[in-house]
Amino acid sequence: MCHTPIHLLSDPTREIARNNYAFLLQRLTDKTQCATAAATGVSTAKISRLVGSDDKQGDLELFAIICAFLGIKLVDIDAVFCDRDMAQAMATMLRTSVNSPDFIDIIFSGGDKK
């Protein structure tokens, strides 16, 4: 299947697509194509076709591109998501409270002190 290659995408989409694709390839390397095929009930050849080869694009790259276009960033299952607005609010709180040892103590002690 032909599709627009990652290097021809717009800057923001290209970066996310490239990271998504690299992430998928790394996970396939970690788990192996054979184990992935067995776990998903497809043939190893099908997984190999998804990945593609040097001279032929596979659908895995297309999947990475579609995810990027949809605003989806693939990350490890153990990764912790932090909303940008929440992180900004926390940064502001910490910046303004740096001169208050009591506030810092409450935050990092879980507020158990009375």
mmCIF file with all atom_site columns, N, CA and C in Angstrom, residues 32-38 40-51:
data_model
loop_
_atom_site.group_PDB
_atom_site.id
_atom_site.type_symbol
_atom_site.label_atom_id
_atom_site.label_alt_id
_atom_site.label_comp_id
_atom_site.label_asym_id
_atom_site.label_entity_id
_atom_site.label_seq_id
_atom_site.pdbx_PDB_ins_code
_atom_site.Cartn_x
_atom_site.Cartn_y
_atom_site.Cartn_z
_atom_site.occupancy
_atom_site.B_iso_or_equiv
_atom_site.pdbx_formal_charge
_atom_site.auth_seq_id
_atom_site.auth_comp_id
_atom_site.auth_asym_id
_atom_site.auth_atom_id
_atom_site.pdbx_PDB_model_num
ATOM 1  N N  . THR A 1 32 ? 9.538  -9.489  19.733 1.00 0.00 ? 32 THR A N  1
ATOM 2  C CA . THR A 1 32 ? 9.766  -10.287 18.514 1.00 0.00 ? 32 THR A CA 1
ATOM 3  C C  . THR A 1 32 ? 8.500  -10.370 17.662 1.00 0.00 ? 32 THR A C  1
ATOM 4  N N  . GLN A 1 33 ? 8.719  -10.386 16.376 1.00 0.00 ? 33 GLN A N  1
ATOM 5  C CA . GLN A 1 33 ? 7.605  -10.484 15.433 1.00 0.00 ? 33 GLN A CA 1
ATOM 6  C C  . GLN A 1 33 ? 6.887  -11.814 15.597 1.00 0.00 ? 33 GLN A C  1
ATOM 7  N N  . CYS A 1 34 ? 7.643  -12.867 15.883 1.00 0.00 ? 34 CYS A N  1
ATOM 8  C CA . CYS A 1 34 ? 7.057  -14.199 16.038 1.00 0.00 ? 34 CYS A CA 1
ATOM 9  C C  . CYS A 1 34 ? 6.105  -14.234 17.238 1.00 0.00 ? 34 CYS A C  1
ATOM 10 N N  . ALA A 1 35 ? 6.545  -13.725 18.364 1.00 0.00 ? 35 ALA A N  1
ATOM 11 C CA . ALA A 1 35 ? 5.698  -13.701 19.566 1.00 0.00 ? 35 ALA A CA 1
ATOM 12 C C  . ALA A 1 35 ? 4.485  -12.802 19.363 1.00 0.00 ? 35 ALA A C  1
ATOM 13 N N  . THR A 1 36 ? 4.676  -11.689 18.682 1.00 0.00 ? 36 THR A N  1
ATOM 14 C CA . THR A 1 36 ? 3.571  -10.775 18.400 1.00 0.00 ? 36 THR A CA 1
ATOM 15 C C  . THR A 1 36 ? 2.545  -11.447 17.504 1.00 0.00 ? 36 THR A C  1
ATOM 16 N N  . ALA A 1 37 ? 3.022  -12.153 16.494 1.00 0.00 ? 37 ALA A N  1
ATOM 17 C CA . ALA A 1 37 ? 2.128  -12.878 15.589 1.00 0.00 ? 37 ALA A CA 1
ATOM 18 C C  . ALA A 1 37 ? 1.331  -13.923 16.349 1.00 0.00 ? 37 ALA A C  1
ATOM 19 N N  . ALA A 1 38 ? 2.005  -14.686 17.182 1.00 0.00 ? 38 ALA A N  1
ATOM 20 C CA . ALA A 1 38 ? 1.327  -15.733 17.954 1.00 0.00 ? 38 ALA A CA 1
ATOM 21 C C  . ALA A 1 38 ? 0.284  -15.140 18.896 1.00 0.00 ? 38 ALA A C  1
ATOM 22 N N  . THR A 1 40 ? -1.357 -12.371 18.602 1.00 0.00 ? 40 THR A N  1
ATOM 23 C CA . THR A 1 40 ? -2.456 -11.704 17.900 1.00 0.00 ? 40 THR A CA 1
ATOM 24 C C  . THR A 1 40 ? -3.189 -12.612 16.927 1.00 0.00 ? 40 THR A C  1
ATOM 25 N N  . GLY A 1 41 ? -2.700 -13.835 16.777 1.00 0.00 ? 41 GLY A N  1
ATOM 26 C CA . GLY A 1 41 ? -3.386 -14.808 15.925 1.00 0.00 ? 41 GLY A CA 1
ATOM 27 C C  . GLY A 1 41 ? -3.189 -14.592 14.436 1.00 0.00 ? 41 GLY A C  1
ATOM 28 N N  . VAL A 1 42 ? -2.082 -13.962 14.069 1.00 0.00 ? 42 VAL A N  1
ATOM 29 C CA . VAL A 1 42 ? -1.763 -13.800 12.645 1.00 0.00 ? 42 VAL A CA 1
ATOM 30 C C  . VAL A 1 42 ? -0.442 -14.495 12.359 1.00 0.00 ? 42 VAL A C  1
ATOM 31 N N  . SER A 1 43 ? -0.111 -14.602 11.090 1.00 0.00 ? 43 SER A N  1
ATOM 32 C CA . SER A 1 43 ? 1.149  -15.249 10.729 1.00 0.00 ? 43 SER A CA 1
ATOM 33 C C  . SER A 1 43 ? 2.320  -14.280 10.909 1.00 0.00 ? 43 SER A C  1
ATOM 34 N N  . THR A 1 44 ? 3.493  -14.848 11.083 1.00 0.00 ? 44 THR A N  1
ATOM 35 C CA . THR A 1 44 ? 4.704  -14.029 11.171 1.00 0.00 ? 44 THR A CA 1
ATOM 36 C C  . THR A 1 44 ? 4.895  -13.246 9.878  1.00 0.00 ? 44 THR A C  1
ATOM 37 N N  . ALA A 1 45 ? 4.505  -13.844 8.767  1.00 0.00 ? 45 ALA A N  1
ATOM 38 C CA . ALA A 1 45 ? 4.610  -13.164 7.468  1.00 0.00 ? 45 ALA A CA 1
ATOM 39 C C  . ALA A 1 45 ? 3.745  -11.909 7.444  1.00 0.00 ? 45 ALA A C  1
ATOM 40 N N  . LYS A 1 46 ? 2.566  -11.974 8.053  1.00 0.00 ? 46 LYS A N  1
ATOM 41 C CA . LYS A 1 46 ? 1.677  -10.800 8.104  1.00 0.00 ? 46 LYS A CA 1
ATOM 42 C C  . LYS A 1 46 ? 2.334  -9.676  8.906  1.00 0.00 ? 46 LYS A C  1
ATOM 43 N N  . ILE A 1 47 ? 2.937  -10.016 10.045 1.00 0.00 ? 47 ILE A N  1
ATOM 44 C CA . ILE A 1 47 ? 3.638  -9.006  10.838 1.00 0.00 ? 47 ILE A CA 1
ATOM 45 C C  . ILE A 1 47 ? 4.793  -8.432  10.033 1.00 0.00 ? 47 ILE A C  1
ATOM 46 N N  . SER A 1 48 ? 5.498  -9.286  9.334  1.00 0.00 ? 48 SER A N  1
ATOM 47 C CA . SER A 1 48 ? 6.615  -8.845  8.504  1.00 0.00 ? 48 SER A CA 1
ATOM 48 C C  . SER A 1 48 ? 6.135  -7.885  7.414  1.00 0.00 ? 48 SER A C  1
ATOM 49 N N  . ARG A 1 49 ? 4.988  -8.176  6.805  1.00 0.00 ? 49 ARG A N  1
ATOM 50 C CA . ARG A 1 49 ? 4.423  -7.286  5.777  1.00 0.00 ? 49 ARG A CA 1
ATOM 51 C C  . ARG A 1 49 ? 3.981  -5.957  6.390  1.00 0.00 ? 49 ARG A C  1
ATOM 52 N N  . LEU A 1 50 ? 3.470  -6.008  7.629  1.00 0.00 ? 50 LEU A N  1
ATOM 53 C CA . LEU A 1 50 ? 3.085  -4.766  8.311  1.00 0.00 ? 50 LEU A CA 1
ATOM 54 C C  . LEU A 1 50 ? 4.287  -3.851  8.486  1.00 0.00 ? 50 LEU A C  1
ATOM 55 N N  . VAL A 1 51 ? 5.413  -4.453  8.870  1.00 0.00 ? 51 VAL A N  1
ATOM 56 C CA . VAL A 1 51 ? 6.633  -3.672  9.082  1.00 0.00 ? 51 VAL A CA 1
ATOM 57 C C  . VAL A 1 51 ? 7.174  -3.159  7.759  1.00 0.00 ? 51 VAL A C  1
#
